[in-house]
Each structure stands twice: as structure tokens, then as C-alpha cells.
Coordinates of C-alpha atoms in Angstrom, one line a residue:
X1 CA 7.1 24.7 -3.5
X2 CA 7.7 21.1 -5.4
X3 CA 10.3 20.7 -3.0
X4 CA 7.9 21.2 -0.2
X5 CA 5.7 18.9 -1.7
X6 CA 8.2 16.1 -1.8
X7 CA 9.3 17.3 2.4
X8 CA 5.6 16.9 3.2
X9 CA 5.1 13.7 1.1
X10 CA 7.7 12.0 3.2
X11 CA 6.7 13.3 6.6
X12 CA 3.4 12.1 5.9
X13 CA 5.0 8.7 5.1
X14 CA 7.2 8.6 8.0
X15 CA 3.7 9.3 10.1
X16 CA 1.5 6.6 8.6
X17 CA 3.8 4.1 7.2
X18 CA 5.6 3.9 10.4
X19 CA 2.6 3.8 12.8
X20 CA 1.1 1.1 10.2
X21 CA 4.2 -1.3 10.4
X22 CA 3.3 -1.2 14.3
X23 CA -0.1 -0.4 14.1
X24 CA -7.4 0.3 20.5
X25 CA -9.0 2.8 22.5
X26 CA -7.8 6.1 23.9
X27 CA -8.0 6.1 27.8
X28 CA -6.7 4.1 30.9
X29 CA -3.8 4.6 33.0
X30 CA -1.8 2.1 34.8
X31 CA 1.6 1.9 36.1
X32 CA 4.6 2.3 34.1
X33 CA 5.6 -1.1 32.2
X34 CA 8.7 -2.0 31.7
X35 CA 10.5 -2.3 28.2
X36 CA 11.0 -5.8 28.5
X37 CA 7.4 -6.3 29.1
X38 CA 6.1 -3.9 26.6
X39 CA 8.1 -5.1 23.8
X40 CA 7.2 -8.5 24.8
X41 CA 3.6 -7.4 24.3
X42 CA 4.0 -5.5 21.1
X43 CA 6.1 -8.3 19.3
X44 CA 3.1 -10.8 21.0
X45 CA 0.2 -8.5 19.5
X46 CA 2.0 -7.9 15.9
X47 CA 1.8 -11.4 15.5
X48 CA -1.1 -10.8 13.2
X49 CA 1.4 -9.7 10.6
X50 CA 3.6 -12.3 10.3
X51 CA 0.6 -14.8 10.4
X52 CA -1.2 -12.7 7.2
X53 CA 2.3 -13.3 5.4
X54 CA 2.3 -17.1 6.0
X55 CA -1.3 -17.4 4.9
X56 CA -0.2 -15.1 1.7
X57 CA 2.3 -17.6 1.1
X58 CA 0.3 -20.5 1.1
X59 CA -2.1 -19.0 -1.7
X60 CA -2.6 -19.9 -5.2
X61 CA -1.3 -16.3 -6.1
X62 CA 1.9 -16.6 -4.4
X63 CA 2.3 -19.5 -6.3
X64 CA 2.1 -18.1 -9.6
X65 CA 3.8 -14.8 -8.0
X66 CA 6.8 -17.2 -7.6
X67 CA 7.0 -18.5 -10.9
X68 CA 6.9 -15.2 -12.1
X69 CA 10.1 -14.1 -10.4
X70 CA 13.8 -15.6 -10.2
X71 CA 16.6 -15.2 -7.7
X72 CA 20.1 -14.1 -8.8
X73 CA 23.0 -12.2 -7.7
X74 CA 21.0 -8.8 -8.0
X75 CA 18.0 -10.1 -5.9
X76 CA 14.6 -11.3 -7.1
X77 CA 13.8 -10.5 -10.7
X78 CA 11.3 -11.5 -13.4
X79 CA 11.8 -14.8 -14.7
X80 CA 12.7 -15.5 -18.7
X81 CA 9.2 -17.0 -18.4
X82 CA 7.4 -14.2 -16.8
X83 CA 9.4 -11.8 -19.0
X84 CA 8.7 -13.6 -22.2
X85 CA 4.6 -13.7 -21.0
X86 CA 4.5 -9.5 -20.2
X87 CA 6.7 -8.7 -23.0
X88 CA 4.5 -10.3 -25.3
X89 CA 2.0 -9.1 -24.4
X90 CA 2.9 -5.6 -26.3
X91 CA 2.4 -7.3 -29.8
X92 CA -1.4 -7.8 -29.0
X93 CA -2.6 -4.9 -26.8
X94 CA -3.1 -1.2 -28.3
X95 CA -0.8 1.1 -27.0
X96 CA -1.0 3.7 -29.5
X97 CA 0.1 7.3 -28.1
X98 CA 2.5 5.6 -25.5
X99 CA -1.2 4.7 -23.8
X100 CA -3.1 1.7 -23.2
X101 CA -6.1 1.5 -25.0
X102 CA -9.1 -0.7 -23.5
X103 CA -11.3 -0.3 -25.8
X104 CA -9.3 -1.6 -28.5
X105 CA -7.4 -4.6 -26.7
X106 CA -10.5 -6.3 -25.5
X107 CA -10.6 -10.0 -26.6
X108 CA -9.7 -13.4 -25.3
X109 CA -6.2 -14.1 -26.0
X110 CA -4.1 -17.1 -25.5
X111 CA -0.6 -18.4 -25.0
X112 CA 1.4 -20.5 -27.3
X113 CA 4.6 -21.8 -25.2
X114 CA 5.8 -23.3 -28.5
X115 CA 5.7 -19.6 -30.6
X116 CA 6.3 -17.9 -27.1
X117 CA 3.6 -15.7 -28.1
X118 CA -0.4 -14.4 -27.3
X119 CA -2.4 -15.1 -30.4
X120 CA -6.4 -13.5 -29.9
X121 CA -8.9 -16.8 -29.8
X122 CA -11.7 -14.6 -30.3
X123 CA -13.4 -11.0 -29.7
X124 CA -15.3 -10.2 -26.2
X125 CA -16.5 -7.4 -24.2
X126 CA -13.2 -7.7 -21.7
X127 CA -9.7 -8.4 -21.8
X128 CA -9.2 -12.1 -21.2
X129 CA -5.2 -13.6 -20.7
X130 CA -5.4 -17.3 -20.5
X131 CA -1.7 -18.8 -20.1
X132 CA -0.3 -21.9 -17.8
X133 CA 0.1 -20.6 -13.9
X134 CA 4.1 -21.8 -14.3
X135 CA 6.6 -22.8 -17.4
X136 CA 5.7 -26.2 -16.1
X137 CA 2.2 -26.4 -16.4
X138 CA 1.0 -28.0 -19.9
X139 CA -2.0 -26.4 -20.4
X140 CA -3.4 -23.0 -20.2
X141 CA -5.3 -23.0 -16.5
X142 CA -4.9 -19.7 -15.5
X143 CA -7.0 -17.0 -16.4
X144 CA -6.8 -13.0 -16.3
X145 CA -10.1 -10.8 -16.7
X146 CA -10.0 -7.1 -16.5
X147 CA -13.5 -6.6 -16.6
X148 CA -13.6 -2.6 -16.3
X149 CA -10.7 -0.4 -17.2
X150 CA -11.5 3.9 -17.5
X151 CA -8.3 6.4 -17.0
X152 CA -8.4 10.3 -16.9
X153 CA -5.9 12.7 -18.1
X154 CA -4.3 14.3 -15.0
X155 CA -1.9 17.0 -15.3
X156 CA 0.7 17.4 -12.2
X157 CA 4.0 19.6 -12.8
X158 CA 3.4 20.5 -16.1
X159 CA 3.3 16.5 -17.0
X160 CA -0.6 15.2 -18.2
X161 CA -0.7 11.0 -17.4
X162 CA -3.3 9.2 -18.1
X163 CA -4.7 7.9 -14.1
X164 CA -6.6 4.8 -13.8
X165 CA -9.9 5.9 -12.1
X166 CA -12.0 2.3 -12.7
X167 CA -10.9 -1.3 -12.6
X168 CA -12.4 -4.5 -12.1
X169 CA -9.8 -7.6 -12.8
X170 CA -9.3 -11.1 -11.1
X171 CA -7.5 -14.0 -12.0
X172 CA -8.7 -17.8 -11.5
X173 CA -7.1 -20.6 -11.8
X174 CA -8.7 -23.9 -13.2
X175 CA -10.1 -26.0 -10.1
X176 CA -9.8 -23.8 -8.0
X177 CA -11.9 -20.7 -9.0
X178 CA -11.2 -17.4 -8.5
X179 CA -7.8 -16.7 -6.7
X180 CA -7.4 -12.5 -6.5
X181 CA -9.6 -10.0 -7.3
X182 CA -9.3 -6.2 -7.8
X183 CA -11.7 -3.5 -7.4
X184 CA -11.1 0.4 -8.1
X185 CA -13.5 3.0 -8.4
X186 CA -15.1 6.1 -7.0
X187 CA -11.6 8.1 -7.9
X188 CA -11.8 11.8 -8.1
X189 CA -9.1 14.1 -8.6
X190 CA -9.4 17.8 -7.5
X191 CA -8.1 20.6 -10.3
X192 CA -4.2 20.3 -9.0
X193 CA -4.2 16.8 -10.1
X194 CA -4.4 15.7 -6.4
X195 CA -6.4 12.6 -5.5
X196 CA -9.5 13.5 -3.8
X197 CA -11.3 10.3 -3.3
X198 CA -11.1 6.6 -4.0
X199 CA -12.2 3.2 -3.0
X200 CA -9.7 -0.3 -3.3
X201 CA -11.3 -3.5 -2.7
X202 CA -8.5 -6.3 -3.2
X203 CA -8.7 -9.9 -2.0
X204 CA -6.1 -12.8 -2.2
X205 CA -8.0 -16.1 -1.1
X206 CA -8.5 -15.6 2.9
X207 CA -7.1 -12.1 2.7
X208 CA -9.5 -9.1 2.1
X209 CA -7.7 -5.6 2.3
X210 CA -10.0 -2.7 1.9
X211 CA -8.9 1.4 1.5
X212 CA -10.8 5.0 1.1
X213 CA -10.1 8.1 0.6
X214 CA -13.1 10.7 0.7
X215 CA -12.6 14.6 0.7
X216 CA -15.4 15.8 3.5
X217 CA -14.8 19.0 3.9
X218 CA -13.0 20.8 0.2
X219 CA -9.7 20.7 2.4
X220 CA -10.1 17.9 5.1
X221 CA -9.6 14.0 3.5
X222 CA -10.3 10.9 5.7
X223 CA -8.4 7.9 4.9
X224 CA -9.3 4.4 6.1
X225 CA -7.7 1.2 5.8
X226 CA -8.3 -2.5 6.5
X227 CA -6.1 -5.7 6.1
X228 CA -8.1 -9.0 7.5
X229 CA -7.2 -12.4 7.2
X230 CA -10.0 -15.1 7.2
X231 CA -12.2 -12.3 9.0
X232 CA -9.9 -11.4 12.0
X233 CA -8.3 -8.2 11.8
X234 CA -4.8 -7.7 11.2
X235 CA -4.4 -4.0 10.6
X236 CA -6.4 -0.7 10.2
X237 CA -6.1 2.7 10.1
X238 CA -8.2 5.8 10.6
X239 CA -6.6 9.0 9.7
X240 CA -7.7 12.6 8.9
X241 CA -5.8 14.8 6.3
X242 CA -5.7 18.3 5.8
X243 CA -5.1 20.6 3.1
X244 CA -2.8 23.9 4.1
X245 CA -4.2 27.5 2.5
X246 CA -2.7 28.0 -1.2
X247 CA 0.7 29.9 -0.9
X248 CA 1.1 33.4 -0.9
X249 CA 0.7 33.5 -5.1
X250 CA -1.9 31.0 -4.9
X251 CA 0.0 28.4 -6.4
X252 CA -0.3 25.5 -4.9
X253 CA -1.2 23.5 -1.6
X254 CA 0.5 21.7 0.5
X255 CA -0.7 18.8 3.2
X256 CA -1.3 20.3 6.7
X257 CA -2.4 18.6 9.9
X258 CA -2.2 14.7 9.8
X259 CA -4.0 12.5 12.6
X260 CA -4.7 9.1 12.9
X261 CA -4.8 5.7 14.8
X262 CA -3.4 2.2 13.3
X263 CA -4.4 -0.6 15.0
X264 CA -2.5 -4.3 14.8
X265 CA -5.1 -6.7 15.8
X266 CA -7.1 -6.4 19.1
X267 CA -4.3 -4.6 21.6
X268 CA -1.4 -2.7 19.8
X269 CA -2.0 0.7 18.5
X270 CA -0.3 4.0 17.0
X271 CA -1.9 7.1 17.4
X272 CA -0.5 10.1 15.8
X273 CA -0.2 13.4 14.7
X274 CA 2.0 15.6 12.3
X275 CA 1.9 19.3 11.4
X276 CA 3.3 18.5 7.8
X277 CA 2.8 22.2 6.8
X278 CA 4.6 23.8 9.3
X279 CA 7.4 21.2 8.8
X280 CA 7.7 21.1 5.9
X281 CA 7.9 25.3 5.5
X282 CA 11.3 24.7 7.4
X283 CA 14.2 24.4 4.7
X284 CA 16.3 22.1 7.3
X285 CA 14.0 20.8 10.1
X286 CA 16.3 19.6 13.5
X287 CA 15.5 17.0 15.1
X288 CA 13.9 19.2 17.9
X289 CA 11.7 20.7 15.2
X290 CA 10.4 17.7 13.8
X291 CA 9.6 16.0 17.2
X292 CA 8.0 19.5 18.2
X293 CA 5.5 18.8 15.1
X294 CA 5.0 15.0 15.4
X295 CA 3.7 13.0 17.8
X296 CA 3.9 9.0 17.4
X297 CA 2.6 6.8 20.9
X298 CA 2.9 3.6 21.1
X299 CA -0.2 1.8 22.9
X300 CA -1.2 -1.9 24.6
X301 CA -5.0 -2.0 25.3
X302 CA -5.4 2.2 25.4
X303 CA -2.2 2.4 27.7
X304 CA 1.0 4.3 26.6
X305 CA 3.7 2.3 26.6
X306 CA 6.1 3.8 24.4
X307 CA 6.6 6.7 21.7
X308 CA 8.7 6.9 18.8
X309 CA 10.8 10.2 18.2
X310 CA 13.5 11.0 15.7
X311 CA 17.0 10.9 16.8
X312 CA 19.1 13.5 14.9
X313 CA 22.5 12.1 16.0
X314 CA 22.2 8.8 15.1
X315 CA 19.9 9.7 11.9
X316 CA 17.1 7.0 12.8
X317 CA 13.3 6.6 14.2
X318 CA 13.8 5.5 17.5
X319 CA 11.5 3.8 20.5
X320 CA 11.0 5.3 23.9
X321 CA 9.7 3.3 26.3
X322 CA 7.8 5.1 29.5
X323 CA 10.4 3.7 31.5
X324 CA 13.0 5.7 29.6
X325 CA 14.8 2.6 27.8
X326 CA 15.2 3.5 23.9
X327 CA 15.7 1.1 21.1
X328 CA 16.0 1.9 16.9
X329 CA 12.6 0.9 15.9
X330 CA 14.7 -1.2 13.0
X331 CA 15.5 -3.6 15.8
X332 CA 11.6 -3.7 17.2
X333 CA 10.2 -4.2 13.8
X334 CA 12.8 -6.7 12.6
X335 CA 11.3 -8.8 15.9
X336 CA 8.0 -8.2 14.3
X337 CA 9.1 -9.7 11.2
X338 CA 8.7 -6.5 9.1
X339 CA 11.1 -7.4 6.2
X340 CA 13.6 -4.7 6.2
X341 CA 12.8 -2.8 9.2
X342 CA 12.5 0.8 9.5
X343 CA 15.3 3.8 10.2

């Protein structure tokens, strides 16, 4: 059954990740368009993402994010500065039990570049981290508040963690104010250890990206996204989740139908839908029985333009487009400027 799990986990991902990377109405016919055009469009209407990634860029946080992190032979990692500011963190915070403790780390706590170390200034209500935004900054300017903090003991597999369930936190920077905040709250888990319900606020400067998850139903979950930047839309999705019946001993439960829409901006959208149980049931799904259980379309102002379908063969998502021309959605989505691509 835990293998099942993990099939339907990744189905599910395939369904909403993928339609979100691409991500307007139902209805409307019209002519067939041409790939050409129709990837012309898509690329065109996805520009919203590439245009939420500059404006990230440009922020306060992705300034601090970048003197956080190093380049080097393996790739980005963690910085000797960012490494020695976490790491040090572990002489000053109560993690008794392997946990961390809220309650008992609360106080305002400072950074000493010449000891490389936090000392605590004083008590408070809250956690406060004050430290320089960058090695290169002589003063302490930045500031981290995590204002609420609650966890509950979940058990899963046999394994109890200890699940964040509230969290308020932001971090400011002097003269310029408040530069990200976090919001988490409204979690709920049902007795499996499965999340039932949550609510995400985070915003980064002129980026506000909001999520839900709310059980309506014992076994039917709607999920709702929203990614805007300076008010305009970039991306949301809308997508309905439900639970399959307990198995035969009444062990466990596995995901069943999926369907959804993801929307990029004002014209591009995915609709789709996945029957993860049934799927997932099948020990070695083809590539016939997969695209017999999910259905992924492409659409440019309510009008089909394309679908995306697994190709066995070749081992990859690919792109149809209604005038029969296929692609690897890799290739589409590295257009888009989706780091990475897809396969």
C-alpha cells in the first residue's frame, strides 16, 4: 500500500506540477491552429513567469538569498557566511528531544561577526534574529521575527514528527521595512496523519502568493493557489481532490480522482484530470494505461490547442498540438523559461 502511496503521490505531481509550469474559461471552438502559432501564443502568454522571476530578483530578499549561497564546482551551496550564521544558531535555540522548542528560544538575539556567534540582547515574547543582510554589511540591519510558532505530533508510517501547524515570521531590513512575510495557519490533519486543511499567505515585496487546502466533504479536498505580482495575476490553480475508499483491511487511503484548471495569466490554461486510484492500483502502468486515466489540454482563451500525453518509448511528457505536431514538453517549457524543464 506505501508503495501505492508513493505511485499516487507522483501522478498527482505529474498532474498539477506540470499543468502549473504551463498553467481561462471552458468553451469556444474555432479552427484548428497551427503549432507554430500555438506555441507562439503559449510562450507569449507564459510570459508572466519569467517576468515574476525578474521582479523576484530585483528584491531585497534575493539580495540577502544571494549572500547566503556560493557557487562552486558542485552547484550553488551555502556560503561560509550563511553556514557560520545557521550553524550558530544551534548554541542559542532549545532543541531538546531532537525538537525545536518555541517557547523556550524566544528572545532577541544578536550577531557578533568578530566571535562568529548569536549572543541573546534581551528576553521578548518572540524570536528576534538581528544580523547584517551580507558579510559585507557593518552593522546588524536585518531583522528576523517569528512571531507565532505551534507544531503537532503527527504520526505517518509508524514515524511521529512534530508538523508545524501555525507560523507568523517576516524579515525587514533597516530602511527599507518589511521585505517577506510568512503566514501559516488553519492546518488540520485527519487521524492517518494526512493534511486536511491549511492556509499559506507569503509575500516577497511586489509578489503575494497565496494557497488552501480545505476538506469539504470527509473525502473530497479543494486546493487553490495564487501567484501575483504587483496585483496582476501570474498563476492559479483550482483543483478538486479525492480520497479513494480504505482498502480491503481498512488500512489506509489512497488519492482518487484529481481535477483542476491552472491558469498563466489572462489566456493560457491547463485543465485536467487524473484517476490516481485506479492508476496507481496497476503495479506497472503502460503508457496506454496512464493516458487512458489522465487527461492534460492545453488551452489559449477557452480553445484547445494542444494536450500533453506520456510517451512510453521515449520515456517523456510530450505536447500534442491539434494539428498533430508533437514536441517534449522539456523543449516548450525551456522556451518558457522554466529552469530545468520537464520530462
Amino acid at each position: 500500500m506505501r508503495t501505492r502511496l508513493r505511485s499516487a503521490a507522483l501522478l498527482l505531481a505529474f498532474a498539477l506540477v506540470g499543468a502549473g509550469l504551463l498553467g481561462c474559461d471552458q468553451g469556444g471552438t474555432s479552427p484548428p491552429m497551427t503549432a507554430e502559432e500555438a506555441r507562439r501564443q503559449i510562450i507569449e502568454s507564459a510570459s508572466g513567469l519569467q517576468g515574476a522571476a525578474a521582479t523576484f530578483e530585483q528584491t531585497p530578499l534575493a539580495r540577502l538569498s544571494e549572500a547566503m549561497m556560493t557557487s562552486g564546482s558542485e552547484g550553488r551551496t551555502v556560503s561560509p557566511w550563511g553556514k557560520a550564521l545557521t550553524s550558530g544558531l544551534g548554541a542559542v535555540l532549545d532543541t531538546t528531544g531532537g525538537d525545536f522548542n518555541y517557547d523556550a528560544s524566544t528572545g532577541v538575539y544578536v550577531w557578533n561577526p568578530d566571535t562568529q556567534a548569536w549572543r541573546q540582547e534581551r528576553p521578548a515574547d518572540s524570536l528576534i534574529l538581528r544580523f547584517p543582510e551580507s558579510p559585507d554589511v557593518p552593522s546588524n540591519n536585518a531583522t528576523f521575527t517569528l512571531s507565532r510558532y505551534e507544531t503537532r505530533s503527527v504520526t505517518v508510517g509508524g514515524s511521529t514528527e512534530q508538523v508545524p501547524t501555525e507560523i507568523g515570521a517576516s524579515l525587514a531590513l533597516e530602511n527599507e521595512g518589511e521585505i517577506f512575510s510568512v503566514d501559516l495557519r488553519d492546518v488540520g490533519f485527519t487521524f492517518l496523519g494526512i493534511p486536511q486543511s491549511f492556509s499559506l499567505d507569503i509575500t516577497a515585496d511586489s509578489l503575494t502568493y497565496t494557497t488552501s487546502l480545505e476538506d469539504s466533504q470527509g473525502r473530497t479536498y479543494e486546493f487553490r493557489d495564487d501567484l501575483r505580482n504587483n496585483g496582476q495575476l501570474v498563476t492559479s490553480t483550482a483543483a478538486t481532490v479525492n480520497l479513494s475508499p480504505d482498502d480491503a483491511e481498512g488500512n489506509d487511503s489512497t488519492l482518487g480522482r484529481v481535477e483542476g484548471t491552472t491558469q498563466v495569466g489572462q489566456d493560457l490554461a491547463i485543465e485536467y484530470a487524473a484517476d490516481v486510484g485506479a492508476l496507481s492500483a496497476l503495479e506497472d502502468a503502460s503508457a496506454d494505461e496512464i493516458n487512458n486515466r489522465v487527461s492534460v489540454d492545453v488551452l489559449l482563451q477557452g480553445n484547445q490547442v494542444a494536450t500533453l500525453r506520456y510517451d512510453g518509448s521515449a520515456e517523456q511528457v510530450i505536447v500534442e498540438y491539434t494539428d498533430g505536431t508533437t514536441e517534449p514538453l522539456s523543449d516548450l517549457l525551456r522556451e518558457i523559461g522554466v529552469s530545468g524543464g520537464a520530462s
